[in-house]
Amino acid sequence: MRFRHPDGSTVHLAYCTNVHPAEDLDGVVDQLRHHCEPVRRRLGRDRLGIGLWLARDAARTLTADPAALRRLRTELDRRGLEVVTLNGFPYEGFGAQEVKYRVYRPDWTETERLTHTGHLARLLAALLPDDVTEGSVSTLPLAWRTPFDPARRRAALGHLTTLATRLDALQDLTGRSIRIGLEPEPGCTVETTAQAIDALTALPEGPPRHRVGLCLDTCHLATQFEDPRTATASLTAAGVPIVKAQLSAALHAEEPHRPAVRTALAAFAEPRFLHQTRTRTSAHGVRGTDDLDQALAPGGLDTTAPWRSHFHVPLHAPPEPPLTSTLPVLTDTLAHLVGGPAPLTRHLEVETYTWQALPPELRPRNRDRLADGIAAELALARDLLTDLGLKELP
């Protein structure tokens, strides 16, 4: 979906296909037919943006085989779909029964991450619509926090520097500008805006500073109890580009000491993904655990202040009381991102990959129900954008 900002620029809205994980090209093509096209039809749009997730094997196939890449481009056009952004965070196995810590490997200290992200950038340059010259790829924020030391940090920043130089060469070759966005996430070595600024401003001047920026995920921002105005202002002041933003909402519990609240939270503790959980107190600042079940364990996490958990709650369907979502943080962040005289980013992506991780009674029971839910999320995001003065384009 495309929107015209009051300054005349185009803002793109997509939804991320990691909610329909597939490891190979055939699976990706099936996603387009069974999921993405039905979402587009529900929205009554001739064209729908998707934030494509390409696992390692799919990316390798597409990179090595020009005919396979033509096949994918043909399928996108046939289904009324367009791609201006890729989700390069998960490497493989995102549909596994247990993902947890595996999603952070390989990290940016490893050459496999550099190679994979380079593949994604080249593929995106070939998949961009004919009238679009800028693409974005989101990626993990260097690494999980352990093990990480100064030597590993140097290795990670070195790989990003190498990638940036290759992206400059890619633009010279194709005329397409591809940028990479580190996505701060709770528990990683870069989990806050301040840490992202510290890492990104440590990159050398030149290509690394304009090719590598931030992917701002509003669920992660809320989970860390960051203020949207402060975060966006700090990034702007530091000269760190916001390459893309992921529109998502975290799980919020106002009174985690209450038995009814703890029972409700326990329903969201599931074995597939990590749900990093945080609280903020005036005495100790932000504290947390790596997963929701750890927070709920006896002595796990302080209960004197609200909790937020890294669980991507459907935007249009917050959980029933006594829980809620951090949708207000998303709304506030979006106002700072695109509500001003010029957009701070032009790539927006709804990323609710946890539909099938919801408590059983809340999960969509079939593909049609899932398409209904994703379309409703995009409709909410569309309404937020038009309320900020952006005009939806055909």
PDB file of C-alpha atoms in Angstrom, residues 38-329:
ATOM      1  CA  PRO A  38      -6.216 -13.112  -0.286  1.00  0.00           C
ATOM      2  CA  VAL A  39      -5.157 -10.326   2.104  1.00  0.00           C
ATOM      3  CA  ARG A  40      -4.910  -7.921  -0.825  1.00  0.00           C
ATOM      4  CA  ARG A  41      -8.375  -8.880  -2.040  1.00  0.00           C
ATOM      5  CA  ARG A  42      -9.886  -8.343   1.405  1.00  0.00           C
ATOM      6  CA  LEU A  43      -8.501  -4.808   1.414  1.00  0.00           C
ATOM      7  CA  GLY A  44      -9.935  -4.114  -2.020  1.00  0.00           C
ATOM      8  CA  ARG A  45      -6.533  -3.091  -3.361  1.00  0.00           C
ATOM      9  CA  ASP A  46      -5.073  -3.667  -6.820  1.00  0.00           C
ATOM     10  CA  ARG A  47      -1.620  -3.655  -5.250  1.00  0.00           C
ATOM     11  CA  LEU A  48      -0.368  -4.697  -1.812  1.00  0.00           C
ATOM     12  CA  GLY A  49       3.095  -4.350  -0.332  1.00  0.00           C
ATOM     13  CA  ILE A  50       4.648  -7.310   1.436  1.00  0.00           C
ATOM     14  CA  GLY A  51       7.784  -7.398   3.566  1.00  0.00           C
ATOM     15  CA  LEU A  52       9.172 -10.613   2.172  1.00  0.00           C
ATOM     16  CA  TRP A  53      11.062 -13.053   4.394  1.00  0.00           C
ATOM     17  CA  LEU A  54      13.462 -15.251   2.415  1.00  0.00           C
ATOM     18  CA  ALA A  55      15.136 -18.022   4.381  1.00  0.00           C
ATOM     19  CA  ARG A  56      18.693 -19.086   3.594  1.00  0.00           C
ATOM     20  CA  ASP A  57      17.784 -21.862   1.145  1.00  0.00           C
ATOM     21  CA  ALA A  58      15.267 -19.737  -0.746  1.00  0.00           C
ATOM     22  CA  ALA A  59      17.728 -16.851  -0.968  1.00  0.00           C
ATOM     23  CA  ARG A  60      20.494 -19.126  -2.229  1.00  0.00           C
ATOM     24  CA  THR A  61      18.262 -20.597  -4.919  1.00  0.00           C
ATOM     25  CA  LEU A  62      17.143 -17.189  -6.119  1.00  0.00           C
ATOM     26  CA  THR A  63      20.704 -15.834  -6.131  1.00  0.00           C
ATOM     27  CA  ALA A  64      22.114 -18.769  -8.085  1.00  0.00           C
ATOM     28  CA  ASP A  65      19.293 -19.215 -10.611  1.00  0.00           C
ATOM     29  CA  PRO A  66      18.111 -16.239 -12.698  1.00  0.00           C
ATOM     30  CA  ALA A  67      15.125 -18.275 -13.900  1.00  0.00           C
ATOM     31  CA  ALA A  68      13.998 -18.802 -10.305  1.00  0.00           C
ATOM     32  CA  LEU A  69      14.245 -15.073  -9.656  1.00  0.00           C
ATOM     33  CA  ARG A  70      12.181 -14.340 -12.767  1.00  0.00           C
ATOM     34  CA  ARG A  71       9.620 -16.837 -11.533  1.00  0.00           C
ATOM     35  CA  LEU A  72       9.292 -15.042  -8.209  1.00  0.00           C
ATOM     36  CA  ARG A  73       9.032 -11.607  -9.845  1.00  0.00           C
ATOM     37  CA  THR A  74       6.352 -12.947 -12.217  1.00  0.00           C
ATOM     38  CA  GLU A  75       4.374 -14.410  -9.316  1.00  0.00           C
ATOM     39  CA  LEU A  76       4.510 -11.114  -7.413  1.00  0.00           C
ATOM     40  CA  ASP A  77       3.213  -9.206 -10.425  1.00  0.00           C
ATOM     41  CA  ARG A  78       0.545 -11.809 -11.111  1.00  0.00           C
ATOM     42  CA  ARG A  79      -0.764 -11.640  -7.535  1.00  0.00           C
ATOM     43  CA  GLY A  80      -0.798  -7.820  -7.369  1.00  0.00           C
ATOM     44  CA  LEU A  81       2.041  -7.743  -4.835  1.00  0.00           C
ATOM     45  CA  GLU A  82       5.105  -5.531  -4.549  1.00  0.00           C
ATOM     46  CA  VAL A  83       8.260  -5.666  -2.450  1.00  0.00           C
ATOM     47  CA  VAL A  84      10.293  -2.671  -1.257  1.00  0.00           C
ATOM     48  CA  THR A  85      11.564  -4.229   1.982  1.00  0.00           C
ATOM     49  CA  LEU A  86      12.811  -7.602   3.183  1.00  0.00           C
ATOM     50  CA  ASN A  87      12.956  -9.017   6.693  1.00  0.00           C
ATOM     51  CA  GLY A  88      16.493 -10.346   6.962  1.00  0.00           C
ATOM     52  CA  PHE A  89      16.457 -11.049  10.723  1.00  0.00           C
ATOM     53  CA  PRO A  90      15.559 -14.785  10.812  1.00  0.00           C
ATOM     54  CA  TYR A  91      18.083 -16.862   8.860  1.00  0.00           C
ATOM     55  CA  GLU A  92      16.283 -20.185   8.724  1.00  0.00           C
ATOM     56  CA  GLY A  93      13.952 -22.394  10.733  1.00  0.00           C
ATOM     57  CA  PHE A  94      11.512 -19.642  11.743  1.00  0.00           C
ATOM     58  CA  GLY A  95       8.652 -22.113  11.396  1.00  0.00           C
ATOM     59  CA  ALA A  96      10.263 -24.661  13.714  1.00  0.00           C
ATOM     60  CA  GLN A  97       8.455 -25.907  16.802  1.00  0.00           C
ATOM     61  CA  GLU A  98      11.069 -24.148  18.949  1.00  0.00           C
ATOM     62  CA  VAL A  99      12.854 -21.042  17.684  1.00  0.00           C
ATOM     63  CA  LYS A 100      13.873 -19.216  20.886  1.00  0.00           C
ATOM     64  CA  TYR A 101      17.598 -18.307  20.866  1.00  0.00           C
ATOM     65  CA  ARG A 102      18.201 -19.909  17.461  1.00  0.00           C
ATOM     66  CA  VAL A 103      16.826 -16.845  15.676  1.00  0.00           C
ATOM     67  CA  TYR A 104      19.981 -14.888  16.600  1.00  0.00           C
ATOM     68  CA  ARG A 105      22.367 -17.171  14.691  1.00  0.00           C
ATOM     69  CA  PRO A 106      24.334 -16.655  12.619  1.00  0.00           C
ATOM     70  CA  ASP A 107      24.997 -13.185  13.973  1.00  0.00           C
ATOM     71  CA  TRP A 108      27.021 -10.312  12.552  1.00  0.00           C
ATOM     72  CA  THR A 109      30.279 -11.732  13.908  1.00  0.00           C
ATOM     73  CA  GLU A 110      29.906 -14.610  11.413  1.00  0.00           C
ATOM     74  CA  THR A 111      30.548 -14.479   7.678  1.00  0.00           C
ATOM     75  CA  GLU A 112      27.353 -16.421   7.000  1.00  0.00           C
ATOM     76  CA  ARG A 113      25.320 -13.404   8.096  1.00  0.00           C
ATOM     77  CA  LEU A 114      27.294 -11.095   5.795  1.00  0.00           C
ATOM     78  CA  THR A 115      26.872 -13.459   2.850  1.00  0.00           C
ATOM     79  CA  HIS A 116      23.150 -13.970   3.429  1.00  0.00           C
ATOM     80  CA  THR A 117      22.404 -10.267   3.801  1.00  0.00           C
ATOM     81  CA  GLY A 118      24.384  -9.533   0.656  1.00  0.00           C
ATOM     82  CA  HIS A 119      22.231 -12.067  -1.192  1.00  0.00           C
ATOM     83  CA  LEU A 120      19.088 -10.408   0.131  1.00  0.00           C
ATOM     84  CA  ALA A 121      20.248  -6.967  -0.989  1.00  0.00           C
ATOM     85  CA  ARG A 122      20.934  -8.147  -4.532  1.00  0.00           C
ATOM     86  CA  LEU A 123      17.607  -9.944  -4.707  1.00  0.00           C
ATOM     87  CA  LEU A 124      15.729  -6.901  -3.454  1.00  0.00           C
ATOM     88  CA  ALA A 125      17.390  -4.719  -6.091  1.00  0.00           C
ATOM     89  CA  ALA A 126      15.934  -7.092  -8.698  1.00  0.00           C
ATOM     90  CA  LEU A 127      12.488  -7.328  -7.070  1.00  0.00           C
ATOM     91  CA  LEU A 128      11.807  -3.615  -6.530  1.00  0.00           C
ATOM     92  CA  PRO A 129       8.913  -2.235  -8.591  1.00  0.00           C
ATOM     93  CA  ASP A 130       9.996  -0.492 -11.764  1.00  0.00           C
ATOM     94  CA  ASP A 131       9.101   2.934 -10.372  1.00  0.00           C
ATOM     95  CA  VAL A 132      10.946   2.441  -7.033  1.00  0.00           C
ATOM     96  CA  THR A 133      14.683   2.895  -6.579  1.00  0.00           C
ATOM     97  CA  GLU A 134      15.085   2.475  -2.815  1.00  0.00           C
ATOM     98  CA  GLY A 135      14.819  -0.733  -0.801  1.00  0.00           C
ATOM     99  CA  SER A 136      15.447  -1.762   2.811  1.00  0.00           C
ATOM    100  CA  VAL A 137      16.479  -4.915   4.624  1.00  0.00           C
ATOM    101  CA  SER A 138      16.042  -5.290   8.386  1.00  0.00           C
ATOM    102  CA  THR A 139      18.509  -7.451  10.299  1.00  0.00           C
ATOM    103  CA  LEU A 140      19.408  -8.522  13.818  1.00  0.00           C
ATOM    104  CA  PRO A 141      21.146  -5.963  16.068  1.00  0.00           C
ATOM    105  CA  LEU A 142      24.659  -7.398  15.837  1.00  0.00           C
ATOM    106  CA  ALA A 143      24.137 -10.404  18.149  1.00  0.00           C
ATOM    107  CA  TRP A 144      22.570 -11.810  21.264  1.00  0.00           C
ATOM    108  CA  ARG A 145      24.209 -10.227  24.324  1.00  0.00           C
ATOM    109  CA  THR A 146      26.236 -13.337  25.226  1.00  0.00           C
ATOM    110  CA  PRO A 147      28.864 -14.216  24.308  1.00  0.00           C
ATOM    111  CA  PHE A 148      29.858 -10.751  23.133  1.00  0.00           C
ATOM    112  CA  ASP A 149      33.065  -8.856  23.782  1.00  0.00           C
ATOM    113  CA  PRO A 150      35.109  -6.068  22.151  1.00  0.00           C
ATOM    114  CA  ALA A 151      36.674  -8.460  19.643  1.00  0.00           C
ATOM    115  CA  ARG A 152      33.294  -9.754  18.520  1.00  0.00           C
ATOM    116  CA  ARG A 153      31.973  -6.200  18.288  1.00  0.00           C
ATOM    117  CA  ARG A 154      34.881  -5.256  16.018  1.00  0.00           C
ATOM    118  CA  ALA A 155      34.158  -8.285  13.839  1.00  0.00           C
ATOM    119  CA  ALA A 156      30.465  -7.404  13.576  1.00  0.00           C
ATOM    120  CA  LEU A 157      31.103  -3.775  12.695  1.00  0.00           C
ATOM    121  CA  GLY A 158      33.737  -4.901  10.197  1.00  0.00           C
ATOM    122  CA  HIS A 159      31.214  -7.105   8.408  1.00  0.00           C
ATOM    123  CA  LEU A 160      28.703  -4.249   8.276  1.00  0.00           C
ATOM    124  CA  THR A 161      31.389  -1.995   6.822  1.00  0.00           C
ATOM    125  CA  THR A 162      32.157  -4.574   4.142  1.00  0.00           C
ATOM    126  CA  LEU A 163      28.472  -4.902   3.336  1.00  0.00           C
ATOM    127  CA  ALA A 164      28.062  -1.144   3.027  1.00  0.00           C
ATOM    128  CA  THR A 165      30.843  -0.976   0.453  1.00  0.00           C
ATOM    129  CA  ARG A 166      29.160  -3.772  -1.517  1.00  0.00           C
ATOM    130  CA  LEU A 167      25.844  -1.924  -1.397  1.00  0.00           C
ATOM    131  CA  ASP A 168      27.488   1.125  -2.906  1.00  0.00           C
ATOM    132  CA  ALA A 169      28.785  -1.048  -5.737  1.00  0.00           C
ATOM    133  CA  LEU A 170      25.319  -2.586  -6.124  1.00  0.00           C
ATOM    134  CA  GLN A 171      23.813   0.847  -6.660  1.00  0.00           C
ATOM    135  CA  ASP A 172      26.457   1.686  -9.231  1.00  0.00           C
ATOM    136  CA  LEU A 173      25.563  -1.520 -11.069  1.00  0.00           C
ATOM    137  CA  THR A 174      21.761  -1.460 -10.808  1.00  0.00           C
ATOM    138  CA  GLY A 175      20.728   2.101 -10.012  1.00  0.00           C
ATOM    139  CA  ARG A 176      18.928   0.737  -6.935  1.00  0.00           C
ATOM    140  CA  SER A 177      19.801   1.969  -3.437  1.00  0.00           C
ATOM    141  CA  ILE A 178      19.520  -0.720  -0.753  1.00  0.00           C
ATOM    142  CA  ARG A 179      19.968   0.120   2.941  1.00  0.00           C
ATOM    143  CA  ILE A 180      20.249  -2.140   5.981  1.00  0.00           C
ATOM    144  CA  GLY A 181      18.500  -1.488   9.295  1.00  0.00           C
ATOM    145  CA  LEU A 182      19.660  -2.965  12.602  1.00  0.00           C
ATOM    146  CA  GLU A 183      16.589  -3.870  14.634  1.00  0.00           C
ATOM    147  CA  PRO A 184      17.147  -3.316  18.392  1.00  0.00           C
ATOM    148  CA  GLU A 185      15.587  -6.160  20.357  1.00  0.00           C
ATOM    149  CA  PRO A 186      15.420  -6.898  24.095  1.00  0.00           C
ATOM    150  CA  GLY A 187      18.205  -9.210  25.192  1.00  0.00           C
ATOM    151  CA  CYS A 188      20.521  -8.413  22.289  1.00  0.00           C
ATOM    152  CA  THR A 189      23.780  -6.521  22.481  1.00  0.00           C
ATOM    153  CA  VAL A 190      21.818  -3.642  20.936  1.00  0.00           C
ATOM    154  CA  GLU A 191      18.451  -3.508  22.680  1.00  0.00           C
ATOM    155  CA  THR A 192      17.860   0.240  23.016  1.00  0.00           C
ATOM    156  CA  THR A 193      18.017   3.293  20.795  1.00  0.00           C
ATOM    157  CA  ALA A 194      21.016   4.613  22.730  1.00  0.00           C
ATOM    158  CA  GLN A 195      22.919   1.371  22.162  1.00  0.00           C
ATOM    159  CA  ALA A 196      22.032   1.480  18.475  1.00  0.00           C
ATOM    160  CA  ILE A 197      23.374   5.011  18.186  1.00  0.00           C
ATOM    161  CA  ASP A 198      26.568   3.941  19.938  1.00  0.00           C
ATOM    162  CA  ALA A 199      27.084   1.042  17.531  1.00  0.00           C
ATOM    163  CA  LEU A 200      26.115   2.819  14.322  1.00  0.00           C
ATOM    164  CA  THR A 201      28.152   5.946  14.992  1.00  0.00           C
ATOM    165  CA  ALA A 202      31.177   3.702  15.556  1.00  0.00           C
ATOM    166  CA  LEU A 203      31.062   2.732  11.869  1.00  0.00           C
ATOM    167  CA  PRO A 204      33.557   4.504   9.600  1.00  0.00           C
ATOM    168  CA  GLU A 205      32.513   7.613   7.697  1.00  0.00           C
ATOM    169  CA  GLY A 206      31.376   7.088   4.115  1.00  0.00           C
ATOM    170  CA  PRO A 207      29.213   4.182   2.880  1.00  0.00           C
ATOM    171  CA  PRO A 208      28.695   2.556   6.315  1.00  0.00           C
ATOM    172  CA  ARG A 209      27.121   5.711   7.732  1.00  0.00           C
ATOM    173  CA  HIS A 210      24.546   6.110   4.949  1.00  0.00           C
ATOM    174  CA  ARG A 211      23.947   2.459   4.046  1.00  0.00           C
ATOM    175  CA  VAL A 212      23.475   1.078   7.587  1.00  0.00           C
ATOM    176  CA  GLY A 213      20.830   2.562   9.862  1.00  0.00           C
ATOM    177  CA  LEU A 214      18.020   1.509  12.177  1.00  0.00           C
ATOM    178  CA  CYS A 215      14.894  -0.577  11.874  1.00  0.00           C
ATOM    179  CA  LEU A 216      12.604   0.759  14.607  1.00  0.00           C
ATOM    180  CA  ASP A 217      10.248  -1.921  15.921  1.00  0.00           C
ATOM    181  CA  THR A 218       7.506  -0.385  18.067  1.00  0.00           C
ATOM    182  CA  CYS A 219       6.934  -3.589  20.065  1.00  0.00           C
ATOM    183  CA  HIS A 220      10.602  -3.702  21.032  1.00  0.00           C
ATOM    184  CA  LEU A 221      10.639   0.020  21.766  1.00  0.00           C
ATOM    185  CA  ALA A 222       7.648  -0.377  24.088  1.00  0.00           C
ATOM    186  CA  THR A 223       9.035  -3.502  25.781  1.00  0.00           C
ATOM    187  CA  GLN A 224      12.135  -1.507  26.748  1.00  0.00           C
ATOM    188  CA  PHE A 225       9.905   1.309  28.061  1.00  0.00           C
ATOM    189  CA  GLU A 226      11.488   3.802  25.660  1.00  0.00           C
ATOM    190  CA  ASP A 227       9.751   7.084  24.937  1.00  0.00           C
ATOM    191  CA  PRO A 228       8.977   7.480  21.186  1.00  0.00           C
ATOM    192  CA  ARG A 229       9.678  11.208  21.091  1.00  0.00           C
ATOM    193  CA  THR A 230      13.033  10.830  22.850  1.00  0.00           C
ATOM    194  CA  ALA A 231      14.008   7.854  20.690  1.00  0.00           C
ATOM    195  CA  THR A 232      13.257   9.471  17.346  1.00  0.00           C
ATOM    196  CA  ALA A 233      14.785  12.799  18.377  1.00  0.00           C
ATOM    197  CA  SER A 234      17.978  11.069  19.519  1.00  0.00           C
ATOM    198  CA  LEU A 235      18.311   9.211  16.239  1.00  0.00           C
ATOM    199  CA  THR A 236      17.803  12.391  14.255  1.00  0.00           C
ATOM    200  CA  ALA A 237      20.321  14.313  16.357  1.00  0.00           C
ATOM    201  CA  ALA A 238      22.907  11.549  15.915  1.00  0.00           C
ATOM    202  CA  GLY A 239      22.379  11.442  12.165  1.00  0.00           C
ATOM    203  CA  VAL A 240      21.299   7.775  12.262  1.00  0.00           C
ATOM    204  CA  PRO A 241      18.823   7.049   9.440  1.00  0.00           C
ATOM    205  CA  ILE A 242      15.633   5.163  10.256  1.00  0.00           C
ATOM    206  CA  VAL A 243      15.699   2.768   7.339  1.00  0.00           C
ATOM    207  CA  LYS A 244      12.327   1.222   8.147  1.00  0.00           C
ATOM    208  CA  ALA A 245       9.852   0.871  10.987  1.00  0.00           C
ATOM    209  CA  GLN A 246       7.979  -2.227  12.054  1.00  0.00           C
ATOM    210  CA  LEU A 247       4.514  -1.504  13.384  1.00  0.00           C
ATOM    211  CA  SER A 248       3.861  -3.917  16.221  1.00  0.00           C
ATOM    212  CA  ALA A 249       2.460  -3.968  19.750  1.00  0.00           C
ATOM    213  CA  ALA A 250       3.719  -5.688  22.898  1.00  0.00           C
ATOM    214  CA  LEU A 251       1.763  -7.384  25.674  1.00  0.00           C
ATOM    215  CA  HIS A 252       1.168  -5.064  28.647  1.00  0.00           C
ATOM    216  CA  ALA A 253       0.199  -6.017  32.224  1.00  0.00           C
ATOM    217  CA  GLU A 254      -0.534  -3.049  34.473  1.00  0.00           C
ATOM    218  CA  GLU A 255      -0.751  -5.018  37.735  1.00  0.00           C
ATOM    219  CA  PRO A 256       1.440  -8.129  37.469  1.00  0.00           C
ATOM    220  CA  HIS A 257       1.112  -8.856  41.191  1.00  0.00           C
ATOM    221  CA  ARG A 258      -2.569  -9.797  40.840  1.00  0.00           C
ATOM    222  CA  PRO A 259      -3.292 -13.536  40.522  1.00  0.00           C
ATOM    223  CA  ALA A 260      -5.780 -12.966  37.692  1.00  0.00           C
ATOM    224  CA  VAL A 261      -3.177 -11.022  35.729  1.00  0.00           C
ATOM    225  CA  ARG A 262      -0.540 -13.707  36.232  1.00  0.00           C
ATOM    226  CA  THR A 263      -2.985 -16.372  35.076  1.00  0.00           C
ATOM    227  CA  ALA A 264      -3.755 -14.344  31.963  1.00  0.00           C
ATOM    228  CA  LEU A 265      -0.038 -13.819  31.259  1.00  0.00           C
ATOM    229  CA  ALA A 266       0.703 -17.518  31.681  1.00  0.00           C
ATOM    230  CA  ALA A 267      -1.548 -18.261  28.701  1.00  0.00           C
ATOM    231  CA  PHE A 268       0.915 -16.343  26.490  1.00  0.00           C
ATOM    232  CA  ALA A 269       4.005 -18.242  27.724  1.00  0.00           C
ATOM    233  CA  GLU A 270       4.593 -20.716  24.910  1.00  0.00           C
ATOM    234  CA  PRO A 271       7.511 -22.862  23.691  1.00  0.00           C
ATOM    235  CA  ARG A 272       8.179 -21.474  20.221  1.00  0.00           C
ATOM    236  CA  PHE A 273       9.484 -17.912  20.581  1.00  0.00           C
ATOM    237  CA  LEU A 274      11.296 -15.934  23.236  1.00  0.00           C
ATOM    238  CA  HIS A 275       9.051 -13.403  24.972  1.00  0.00           C
ATOM    239  CA  GLN A 276      11.527 -11.150  26.758  1.00  0.00           C
ATOM    240  CA  THR A 277       9.704  -9.458  29.629  1.00  0.00           C
ATOM    241  CA  ARG A 278      10.581  -6.122  31.215  1.00  0.00           C
ATOM    242  CA  THR A 279       9.516  -3.879  34.077  1.00  0.00           C
ATOM    243  CA  ARG A 280      10.656  -0.382  35.000  1.00  0.00           C
ATOM    244  CA  THR A 281      10.909   0.981  38.522  1.00  0.00           C
ATOM    245  CA  SER A 282      12.138   4.359  39.711  1.00  0.00           C
ATOM    246  CA  ALA A 283      14.728   2.705  41.935  1.00  0.00           C
ATOM    247  CA  HIS A 284      16.217   0.176  39.514  1.00  0.00           C
ATOM    248  CA  GLY A 285      15.334   1.321  35.996  1.00  0.00           C
ATOM    249  CA  VAL A 286      14.457  -1.330  33.388  1.00  0.00           C
ATOM    250  CA  ARG A 287      14.936  -4.930  34.501  1.00  0.00           C
ATOM    251  CA  GLY A 288      13.794  -8.134  32.886  1.00  0.00           C
ATOM    252  CA  THR A 289      14.033 -11.785  31.950  1.00  0.00           C
ATOM    253  CA  ASP A 290      14.703 -13.580  28.693  1.00  0.00           C
ATOM    254  CA  ASP A 291      11.279 -15.198  28.606  1.00  0.00           C
ATOM    255  CA  LEU A 292       7.799 -14.794  30.030  1.00  0.00           C
ATOM    256  CA  ASP A 293       7.796 -18.054  31.957  1.00  0.00           C
ATOM    257  CA  GLN A 294      10.985 -16.934  33.733  1.00  0.00           C
ATOM    258  CA  ALA A 295       9.291 -13.688  34.747  1.00  0.00           C
ATOM    259  CA  LEU A 296       6.323 -15.604  36.144  1.00  0.00           C
ATOM    260  CA  ALA A 297       8.455 -18.077  38.101  1.00  0.00           C
ATOM    261  CA  PRO A 298       8.709 -17.520  41.872  1.00  0.00           C
ATOM    262  CA  GLY A 299      11.123 -14.658  42.431  1.00  0.00           C
ATOM    263  CA  GLY A 300      11.401 -14.106  38.697  1.00  0.00           C
ATOM    264  CA  LEU A 301      10.576 -10.441  38.129  1.00  0.00           C
ATOM    265  CA  ASP A 302       9.581  -7.579  40.394  1.00  0.00           C
ATOM    266  CA  THR A 303       5.810  -7.096  40.438  1.00  0.00           C
ATOM    267  CA  THR A 304       5.573  -3.582  41.877  1.00  0.00           C
ATOM    268  CA  ALA A 305       5.384  -1.921  38.446  1.00  0.00           C
ATOM    269  CA  PRO A 306       3.803  -2.797  35.070  1.00  0.00           C
ATOM    270  CA  TRP A 307       5.274  -5.499  32.852  1.00  0.00           C
ATOM    271  CA  ARG A 308       5.690  -5.538  29.105  1.00  0.00           C
ATOM    272  CA  SER A 309       6.446  -8.691  27.166  1.00  0.00           C
ATOM    273  CA  HIS A 310       7.895  -9.134  23.684  1.00  0.00           C
ATOM    274  CA  PHE A 311       4.832 -10.813  22.243  1.00  0.00           C
ATOM    275  CA  HIS A 312       3.619  -9.255  18.988  1.00  0.00           C
ATOM    276  CA  VAL A 313      -0.082  -8.804  19.740  1.00  0.00           C
ATOM    277  CA  PRO A 314      -2.422  -8.363  16.725  1.00  0.00           C
ATOM    278  CA  LEU A 315      -2.795  -4.618  16.270  1.00  0.00           C
ATOM    279  CA  HIS A 316      -6.564  -4.543  15.953  1.00  0.00           C
ATOM    280  CA  ALA A 317      -7.281  -7.134  18.649  1.00  0.00           C
ATOM    281  CA  PRO A 318      -5.701  -6.403  22.027  1.00  0.00           C
ATOM    282  CA  PRO A 319      -6.013  -9.164  24.624  1.00  0.00           C
ATOM    283  CA  GLU A 320      -8.970  -9.226  26.941  1.00  0.00           C
ATOM    284  CA  PRO A 321      -8.673  -7.509  30.341  1.00  0.00           C
ATOM    285  CA  PRO A 322      -6.836  -7.616  32.654  1.00  0.00           C
ATOM    286  CA  LEU A 323      -4.158  -7.466  29.895  1.00  0.00           C
ATOM    287  CA  THR A 324      -3.792  -4.946  27.112  1.00  0.00           C
ATOM    288  CA  SER A 325      -1.310  -4.018  24.376  1.00  0.00           C
ATOM    289  CA  THR A 326       1.117  -1.168  23.748  1.00  0.00           C
ATOM    290  CA  LEU A 327      -0.775   0.081  20.694  1.00  0.00           C
ATOM    291  CA  PRO A 328      -0.623   3.661  22.093  1.00  0.00           C
ATOM    292  CA  VAL A 329       3.185   3.473  21.843  1.00  0.00           C
TER     293      VAL A 329
END
